[in-house]
XYZ file of C-alpha atoms in Angstrom:
208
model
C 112.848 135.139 80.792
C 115.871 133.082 80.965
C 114.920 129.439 81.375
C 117.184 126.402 82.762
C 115.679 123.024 81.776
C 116.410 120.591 83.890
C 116.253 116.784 82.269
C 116.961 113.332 83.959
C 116.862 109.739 82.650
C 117.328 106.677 84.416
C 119.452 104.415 82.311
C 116.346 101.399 82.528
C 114.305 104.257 81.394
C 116.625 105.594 78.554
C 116.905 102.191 76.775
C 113.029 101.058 76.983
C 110.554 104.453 77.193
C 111.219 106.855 74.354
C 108.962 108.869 76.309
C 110.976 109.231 79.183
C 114.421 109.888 76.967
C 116.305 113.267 77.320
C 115.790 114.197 73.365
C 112.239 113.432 73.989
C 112.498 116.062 77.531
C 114.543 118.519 75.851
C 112.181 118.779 73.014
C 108.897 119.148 75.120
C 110.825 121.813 76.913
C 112.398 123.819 73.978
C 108.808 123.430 72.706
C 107.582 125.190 75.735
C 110.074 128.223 75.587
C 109.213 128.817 72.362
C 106.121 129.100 72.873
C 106.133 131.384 75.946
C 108.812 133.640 73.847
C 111.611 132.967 76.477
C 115.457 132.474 75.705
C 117.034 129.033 76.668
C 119.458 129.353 79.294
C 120.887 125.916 79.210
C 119.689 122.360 79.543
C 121.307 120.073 81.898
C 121.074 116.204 81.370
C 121.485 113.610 84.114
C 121.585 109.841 83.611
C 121.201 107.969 86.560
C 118.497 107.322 89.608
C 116.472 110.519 90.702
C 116.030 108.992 94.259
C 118.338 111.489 95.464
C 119.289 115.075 93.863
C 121.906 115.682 96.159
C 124.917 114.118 94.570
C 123.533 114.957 90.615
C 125.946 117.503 89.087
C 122.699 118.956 87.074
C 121.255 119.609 89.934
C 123.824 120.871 91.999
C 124.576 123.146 88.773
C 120.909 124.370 88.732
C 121.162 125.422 92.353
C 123.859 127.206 92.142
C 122.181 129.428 89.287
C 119.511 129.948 91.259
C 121.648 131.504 94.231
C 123.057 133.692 91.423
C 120.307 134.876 90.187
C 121.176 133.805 86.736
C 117.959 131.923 86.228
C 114.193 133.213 86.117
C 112.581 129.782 84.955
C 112.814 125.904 85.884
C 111.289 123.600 83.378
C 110.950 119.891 83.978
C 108.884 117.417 81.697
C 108.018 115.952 85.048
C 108.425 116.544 88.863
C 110.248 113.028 89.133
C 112.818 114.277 86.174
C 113.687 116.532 89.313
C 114.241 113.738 91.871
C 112.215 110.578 93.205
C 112.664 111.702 97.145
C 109.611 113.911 98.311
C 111.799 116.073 100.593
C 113.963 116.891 97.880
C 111.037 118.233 96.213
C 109.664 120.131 98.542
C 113.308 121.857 99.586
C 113.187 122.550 96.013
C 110.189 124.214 96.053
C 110.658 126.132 99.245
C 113.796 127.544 97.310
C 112.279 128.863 94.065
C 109.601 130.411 96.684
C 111.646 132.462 97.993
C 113.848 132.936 95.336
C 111.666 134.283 93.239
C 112.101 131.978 90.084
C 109.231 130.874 88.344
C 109.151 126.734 88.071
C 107.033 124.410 85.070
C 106.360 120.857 85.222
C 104.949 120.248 81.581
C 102.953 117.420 82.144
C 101.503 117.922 85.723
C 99.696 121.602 85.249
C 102.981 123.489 87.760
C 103.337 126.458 85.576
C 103.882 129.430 88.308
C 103.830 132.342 85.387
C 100.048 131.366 85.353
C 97.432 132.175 87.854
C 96.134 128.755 88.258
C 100.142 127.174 88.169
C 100.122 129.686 91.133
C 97.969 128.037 92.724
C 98.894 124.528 91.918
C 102.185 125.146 93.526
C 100.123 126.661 96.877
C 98.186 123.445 97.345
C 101.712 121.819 97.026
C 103.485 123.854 99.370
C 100.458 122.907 102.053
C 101.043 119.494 101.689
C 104.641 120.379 102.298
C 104.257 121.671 105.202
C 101.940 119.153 106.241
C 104.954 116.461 105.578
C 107.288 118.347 107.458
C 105.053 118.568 110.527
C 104.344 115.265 110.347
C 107.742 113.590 109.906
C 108.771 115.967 113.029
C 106.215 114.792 115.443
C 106.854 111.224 114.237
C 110.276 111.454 115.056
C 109.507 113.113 118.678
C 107.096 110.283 119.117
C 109.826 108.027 118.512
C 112.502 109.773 120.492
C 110.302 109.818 123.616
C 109.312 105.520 122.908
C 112.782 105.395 123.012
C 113.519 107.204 126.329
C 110.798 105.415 127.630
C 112.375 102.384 127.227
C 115.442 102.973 128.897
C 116.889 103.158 125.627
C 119.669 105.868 123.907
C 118.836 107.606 120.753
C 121.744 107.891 118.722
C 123.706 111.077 118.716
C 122.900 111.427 122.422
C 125.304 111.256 125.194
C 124.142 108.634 128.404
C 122.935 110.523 131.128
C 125.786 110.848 134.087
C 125.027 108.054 136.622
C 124.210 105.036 133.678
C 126.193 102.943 131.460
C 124.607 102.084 128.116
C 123.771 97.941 127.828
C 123.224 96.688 124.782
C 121.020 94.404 125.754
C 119.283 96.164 128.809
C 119.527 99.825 127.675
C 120.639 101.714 131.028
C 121.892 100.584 133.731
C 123.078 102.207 136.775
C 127.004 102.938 137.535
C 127.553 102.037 140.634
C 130.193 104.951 141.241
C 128.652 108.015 139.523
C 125.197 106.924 141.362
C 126.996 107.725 144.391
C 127.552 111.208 143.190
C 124.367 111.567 141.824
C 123.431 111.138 145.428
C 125.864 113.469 147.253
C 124.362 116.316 144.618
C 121.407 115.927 145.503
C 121.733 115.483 148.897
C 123.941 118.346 148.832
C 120.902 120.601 146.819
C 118.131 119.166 149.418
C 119.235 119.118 152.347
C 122.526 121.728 152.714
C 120.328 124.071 150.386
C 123.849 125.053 148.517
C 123.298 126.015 144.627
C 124.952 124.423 141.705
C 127.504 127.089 141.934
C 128.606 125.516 145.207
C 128.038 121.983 144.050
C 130.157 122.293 141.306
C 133.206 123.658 143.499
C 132.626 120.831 145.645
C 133.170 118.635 143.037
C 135.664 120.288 141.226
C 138.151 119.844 144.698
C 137.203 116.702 144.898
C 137.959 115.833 141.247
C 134.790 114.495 140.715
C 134.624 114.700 136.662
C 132.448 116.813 134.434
């Protein structure tokens, strides 16, 4: 099996924990191939914080071998050598599951070429999913507060017959209320469709 190691140090953590240096990873990790009878791939080293693996060139780097299938093991002295943000972890994780690649975290028990790594890395991937639900019903929860309050959320456009106030959220325009009435007055009570609305409008110049 071809294994990528993966090691990163912060530089706090390079000048005052020996245990945390990238000799110190590498070693554990060439100690580890060795032992499993594997052939070292490469080992990438990143200095720097692990709060986000997005912008890390060792990471980026082990991605990419992933995608190529040039890589059939990940091996990390510790899940944090891999980033500090949760989600990046689990998006990691949800990668080498369906990737196929086998992943080892040397001093936390991951070690997916063994039954019970196996199922280390299931309980993991529940509580993954369990984050994901949760951060998604959180932020519909706070979407809806938000409508609620007369507020915008960003990214969305006003609805047509408000102005956005900064201080009073939305407020009516006078002039596209009025339209807002004719349409529905035109829906309601002339029982015409949107298609026949919309004409209306159009001749009218009434904007999108």
């Amino acid at each position: 099996m071809r294994a990528f190691v993966c090691c990163r140090v912060s530089t706090e953590e390079q000048a005052n924990d020996r245990h945390y240096s990238l000799d110190y990873q590498e070693e554990a990790a060439r100690h580890r191939v060795k032992e499993k009878g594997w052939s070292l791939l490469k080992v990438r080293k990143d200095v720097g914080s692990g709060k986000a693996a997005e912008g890390r060139e060792g990471y980026q780097e082990l991605l990419t071998n992933i995608r190529e299938n040039d890589v059939d093991v990940v091996i990390v002295y510790k899940l944090d050598r891999l980033s500090r943000n949760v989600r990046d972890i689990y998006e990691f994780l949800d990668i080498i599951n369906g990737s196929g690649v086998e992943f080892v975290s040397l001093t936390e028990g991951f070690d997916t070429t063994t039954s019970m790594g196996r199922a280390m890395l299931g309980i993991a991937a529940v509580f993954a999913q369990l984050t994901r639900e949760t951060i998604a019903e959180n932020t519909k929860y706070g979407l809806l507060q938000r409508a609620r309050q007369g507020k915008v959320n960003a990214g969305s456009k006003k609805p047509y017959g408000y102005d956005y106030d900064r201080d009073n959220g939305l407020v009516v325009n006078p002039e596209e209320a009025n339209t807002v009435r004719r349409i529905f007055d035109l829906y309601v009570n002339d029982k015409l469709g949107t298609a026949k609305i919309a004409r209306l409008l159009n001749l009218d110049k009434v904007p999108t």
